[in-house]
Short mmCIF file of C-alpha atoms in Angstrom, two decimals:
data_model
loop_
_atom_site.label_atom_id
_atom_site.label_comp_id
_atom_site.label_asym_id
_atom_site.label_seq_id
_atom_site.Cartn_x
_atom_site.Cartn_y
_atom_site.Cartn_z
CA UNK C 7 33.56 2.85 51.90
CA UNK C 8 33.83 0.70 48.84
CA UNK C 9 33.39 1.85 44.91
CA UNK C 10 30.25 -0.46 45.24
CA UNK C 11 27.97 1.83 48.03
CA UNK C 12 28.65 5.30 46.50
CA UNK C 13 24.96 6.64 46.29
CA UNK C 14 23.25 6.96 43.23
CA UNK C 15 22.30 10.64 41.82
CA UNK C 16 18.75 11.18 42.87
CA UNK C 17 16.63 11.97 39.36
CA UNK C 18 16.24 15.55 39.12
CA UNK C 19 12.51 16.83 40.31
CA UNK C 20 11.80 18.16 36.80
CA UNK C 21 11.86 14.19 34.98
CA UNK C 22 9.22 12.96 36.69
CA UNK C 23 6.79 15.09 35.83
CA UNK C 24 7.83 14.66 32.10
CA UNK C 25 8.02 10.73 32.49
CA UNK C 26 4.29 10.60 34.14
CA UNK C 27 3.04 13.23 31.13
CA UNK C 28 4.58 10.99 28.55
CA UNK C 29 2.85 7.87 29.88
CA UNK C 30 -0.38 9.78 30.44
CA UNK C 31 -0.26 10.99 26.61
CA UNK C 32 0.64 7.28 25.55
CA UNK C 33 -2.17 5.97 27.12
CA UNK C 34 -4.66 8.56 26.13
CA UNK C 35 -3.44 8.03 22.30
CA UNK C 36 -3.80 4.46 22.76
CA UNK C 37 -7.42 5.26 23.34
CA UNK C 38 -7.88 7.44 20.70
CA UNK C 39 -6.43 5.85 18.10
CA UNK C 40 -7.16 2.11 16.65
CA UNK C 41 -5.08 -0.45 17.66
CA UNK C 42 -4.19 -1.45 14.38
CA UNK C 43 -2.99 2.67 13.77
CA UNK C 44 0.21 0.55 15.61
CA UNK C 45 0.07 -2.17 13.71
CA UNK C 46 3.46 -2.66 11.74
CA UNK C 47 3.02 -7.11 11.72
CA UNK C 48 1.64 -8.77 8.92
CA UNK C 49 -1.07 -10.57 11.92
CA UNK C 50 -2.11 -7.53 13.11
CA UNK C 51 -3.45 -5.75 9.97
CA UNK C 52 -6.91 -6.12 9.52
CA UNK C 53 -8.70 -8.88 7.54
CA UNK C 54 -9.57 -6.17 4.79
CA UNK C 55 -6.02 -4.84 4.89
CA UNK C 56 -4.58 -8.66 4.37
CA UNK C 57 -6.85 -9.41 1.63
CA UNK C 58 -6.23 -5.97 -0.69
CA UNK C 59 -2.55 -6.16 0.47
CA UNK C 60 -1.97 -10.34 0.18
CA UNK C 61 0.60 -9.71 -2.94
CA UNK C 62 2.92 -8.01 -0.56
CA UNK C 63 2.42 -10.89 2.43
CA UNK C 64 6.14 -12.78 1.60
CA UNK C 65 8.03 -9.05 2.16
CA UNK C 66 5.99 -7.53 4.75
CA UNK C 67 8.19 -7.41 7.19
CA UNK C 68 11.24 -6.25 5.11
CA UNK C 69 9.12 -3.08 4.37
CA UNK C 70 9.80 0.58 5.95
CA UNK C 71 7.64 1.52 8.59
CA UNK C 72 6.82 4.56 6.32
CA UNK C 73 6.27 2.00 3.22
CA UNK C 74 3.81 -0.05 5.13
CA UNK C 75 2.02 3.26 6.47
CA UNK C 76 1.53 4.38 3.02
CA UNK C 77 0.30 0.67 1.85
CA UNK C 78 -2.31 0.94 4.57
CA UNK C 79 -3.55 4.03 3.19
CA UNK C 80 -3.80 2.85 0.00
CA UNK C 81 -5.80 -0.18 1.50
CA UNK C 82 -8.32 2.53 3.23
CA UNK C 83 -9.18 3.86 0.23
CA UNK C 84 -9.59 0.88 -1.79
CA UNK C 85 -13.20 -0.10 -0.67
CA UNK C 86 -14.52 3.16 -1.94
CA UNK C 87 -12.54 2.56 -5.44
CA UNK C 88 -14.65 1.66 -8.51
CA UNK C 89 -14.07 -2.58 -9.60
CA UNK C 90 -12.13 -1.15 -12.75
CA UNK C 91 -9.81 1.02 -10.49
CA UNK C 92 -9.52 -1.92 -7.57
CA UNK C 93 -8.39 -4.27 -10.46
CA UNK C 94 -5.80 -1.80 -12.18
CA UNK C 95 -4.52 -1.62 -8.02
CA UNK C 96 -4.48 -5.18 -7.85
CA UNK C 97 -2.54 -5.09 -11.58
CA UNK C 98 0.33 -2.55 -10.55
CA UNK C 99 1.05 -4.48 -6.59
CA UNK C 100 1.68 -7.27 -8.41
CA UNK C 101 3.64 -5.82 -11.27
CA UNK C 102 5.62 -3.69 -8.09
CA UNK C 103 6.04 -6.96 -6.56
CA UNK C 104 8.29 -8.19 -9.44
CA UNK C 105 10.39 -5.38 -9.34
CA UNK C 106 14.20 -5.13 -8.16
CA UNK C 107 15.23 -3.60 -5.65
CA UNK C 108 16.64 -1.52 -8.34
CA UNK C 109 14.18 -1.06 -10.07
CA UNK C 110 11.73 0.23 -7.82
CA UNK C 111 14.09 2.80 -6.85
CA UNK C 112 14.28 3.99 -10.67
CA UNK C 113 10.58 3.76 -10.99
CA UNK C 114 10.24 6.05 -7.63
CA UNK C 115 12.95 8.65 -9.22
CA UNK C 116 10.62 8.72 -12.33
CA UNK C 117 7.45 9.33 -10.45
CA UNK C 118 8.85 12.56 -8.53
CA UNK C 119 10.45 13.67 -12.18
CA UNK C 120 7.18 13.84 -13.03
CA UNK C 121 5.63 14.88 -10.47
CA UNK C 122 8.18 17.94 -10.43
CA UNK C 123 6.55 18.72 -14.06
CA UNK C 124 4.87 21.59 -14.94
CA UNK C 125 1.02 20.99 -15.02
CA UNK C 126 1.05 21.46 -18.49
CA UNK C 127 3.73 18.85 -19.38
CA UNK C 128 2.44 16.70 -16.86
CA UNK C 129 -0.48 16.66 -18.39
CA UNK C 130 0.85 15.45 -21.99
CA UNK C 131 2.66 12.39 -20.55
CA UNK C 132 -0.70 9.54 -20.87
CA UNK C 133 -1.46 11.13 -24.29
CA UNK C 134 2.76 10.50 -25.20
CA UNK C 135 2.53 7.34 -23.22
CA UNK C 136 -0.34 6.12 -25.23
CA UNK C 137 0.68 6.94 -28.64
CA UNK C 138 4.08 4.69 -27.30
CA UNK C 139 2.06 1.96 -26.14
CA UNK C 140 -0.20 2.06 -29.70
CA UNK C 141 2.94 1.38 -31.25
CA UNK C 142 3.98 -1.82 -32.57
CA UNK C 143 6.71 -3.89 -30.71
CA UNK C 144 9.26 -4.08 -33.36
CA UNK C 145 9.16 0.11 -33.00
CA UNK C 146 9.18 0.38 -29.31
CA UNK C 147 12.09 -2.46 -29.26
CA UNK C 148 13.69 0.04 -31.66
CA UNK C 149 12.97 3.00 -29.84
CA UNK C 150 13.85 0.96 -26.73
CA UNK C 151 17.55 0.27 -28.39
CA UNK C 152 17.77 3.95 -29.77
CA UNK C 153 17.46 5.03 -26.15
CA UNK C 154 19.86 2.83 -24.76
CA UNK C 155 22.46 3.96 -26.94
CA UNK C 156 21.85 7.21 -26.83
CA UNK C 157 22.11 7.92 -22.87
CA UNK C 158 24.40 5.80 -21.30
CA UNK C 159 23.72 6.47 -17.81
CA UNK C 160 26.13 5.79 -15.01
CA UNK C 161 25.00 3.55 -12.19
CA UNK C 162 23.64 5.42 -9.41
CA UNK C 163 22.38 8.49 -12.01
CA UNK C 164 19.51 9.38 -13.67
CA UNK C 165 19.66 10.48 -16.94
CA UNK C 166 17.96 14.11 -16.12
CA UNK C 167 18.24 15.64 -12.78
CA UNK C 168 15.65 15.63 -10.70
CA UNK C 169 15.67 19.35 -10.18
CA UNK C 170 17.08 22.05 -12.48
CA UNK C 171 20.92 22.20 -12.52
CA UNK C 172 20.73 26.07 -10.85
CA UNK C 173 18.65 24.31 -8.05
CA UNK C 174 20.43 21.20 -7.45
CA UNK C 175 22.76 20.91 -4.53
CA UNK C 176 26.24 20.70 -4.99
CA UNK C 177 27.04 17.27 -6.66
CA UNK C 178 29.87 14.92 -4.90
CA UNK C 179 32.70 14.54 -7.04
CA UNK C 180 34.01 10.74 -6.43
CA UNK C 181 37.75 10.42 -6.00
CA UNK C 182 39.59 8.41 -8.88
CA UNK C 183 40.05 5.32 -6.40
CA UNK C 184 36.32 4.94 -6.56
CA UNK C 185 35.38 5.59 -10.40
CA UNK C 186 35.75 2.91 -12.66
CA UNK C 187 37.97 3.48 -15.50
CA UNK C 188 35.43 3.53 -18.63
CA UNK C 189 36.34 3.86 -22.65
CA UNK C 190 34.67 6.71 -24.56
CA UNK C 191 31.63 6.11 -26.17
CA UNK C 192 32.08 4.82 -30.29
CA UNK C 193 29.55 5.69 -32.47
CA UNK C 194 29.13 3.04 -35.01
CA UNK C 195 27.43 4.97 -37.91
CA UNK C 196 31.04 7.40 -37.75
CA UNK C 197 34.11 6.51 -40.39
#
C-alpha cells in the first residue's frame, strides 16, 4: 500500500449536524434581513445611502467594516433629520473627509474625552466652545500658539489621559533604542 491510498478520517457524526444548522441559520437570516444589511461595496448600498454618503465614494472601500456599518446608520437616520441638521451632516463628512489619517484619530480620542465627562462638564463645552469661536482670530491664533507651547505632546500621546491615572492600565515604558533623544524644553520669557 502506497502513502497515496491511506483512507481519509471519516468526519465525526457530531459536524454534520452543526454544518447543516449553520447553513439552515444562514439562509433563514438571509431572509430576514435586507440584502443590503450585507452590503459592504460601494454598488450595493442603496441609492439613498450613495447620495447622503457620496463625499465618502473615493475611500469606500478603504473603510472598516465597522466604519461603514456606522456610516449606514447615520444614513438611516438622515431622512428623518430636519434640512438645518442634514446640511450641518453634509458640512462635517466633508470637513471629516479632509482629515489625516492622523487627524481623525486625534479628533476620535477627543470625542471619547468628552464623552468620558461628567454631565455637568460636558455640558459647558458648546457654551466654552462658543465664547472661543466669538473670539477674534488674532486671539484664537494667540491662544492657538499659547497652547502649543505650553503642552508639547509626544507623538502617539494625548495631552490628558483618557481615563483617570488610578484607572488607567499600566502604561508601556519604551526601551531607550526606541525613544528619540529630545532637548529639554527652554522657556523664552526665563533669564
Amino acid at each position: 500500500m502506497t502513502a497515496y491510498s491511506t483512507p481519509l478520517p471519516k468526519p465525526s457524526k457530531s459536524a454534520a449536524p452543526v454544518a447543516k444548522l449553520a447553513a439552515v441559520l444562514f439562509f433563514i437570516a438571509s431572509l430576514v434581513l435586507p440584502t443590503s444589511a450585507f452590503a459592504q461595496k460601494w454598488q450595493d448600498l442603496k441609492p439613498e445611502e450613495q447620495k447622503v454618503l457620496s463625499v465618502l465614494q473615493p475611500e469606500w472601500q478603504s473603510l472598516t467594516d465597522v466604519r461603514k456599518r456606522k456610516w449606514r446608520e447615520i444614513a438611516a437616520k438622515y431622512p428623518k433629520m430636519t434640512p438645518d441638521q442634514q446640511q450641518k451632516l453634509q458640512n462635517r463628512m466633508v470637513g471629516w473627509v479632509k482629515l489625516s489619517p492622523e487627524e481623525r484619530r486625534k479628533a476620535r480620542e477627543q470625542y471619547n474625552q468628552l464623552k468620558q465627562l461628567p454631565p455637568e462638564k460636558r455640558a459647558t463645552v458648546p457654551q466654552k466652545w462658543d465664547e472661543y469661536r466669538n473670539l477674534p482670530p488674532e486671539k484664537r491664533e494667540e491662544l492657538r500658539k499659547k497652547a502649543a507651547e505650553a503642552k508639547p505632546v509626544p507623538p502617539g500621546q494625548t495631552a490628558k489621559p483618557a481615563v483617570p491615572v488610578a484607572k488607567a492600565a499600566p502604561a508601556v515604558v519604551p526601551s531607550p533604542a526606541t525613544v528619540a533623544p529630545t532637548t529639554p524644553a527652554v522657556d523664552a520669557k526665563k533669564p
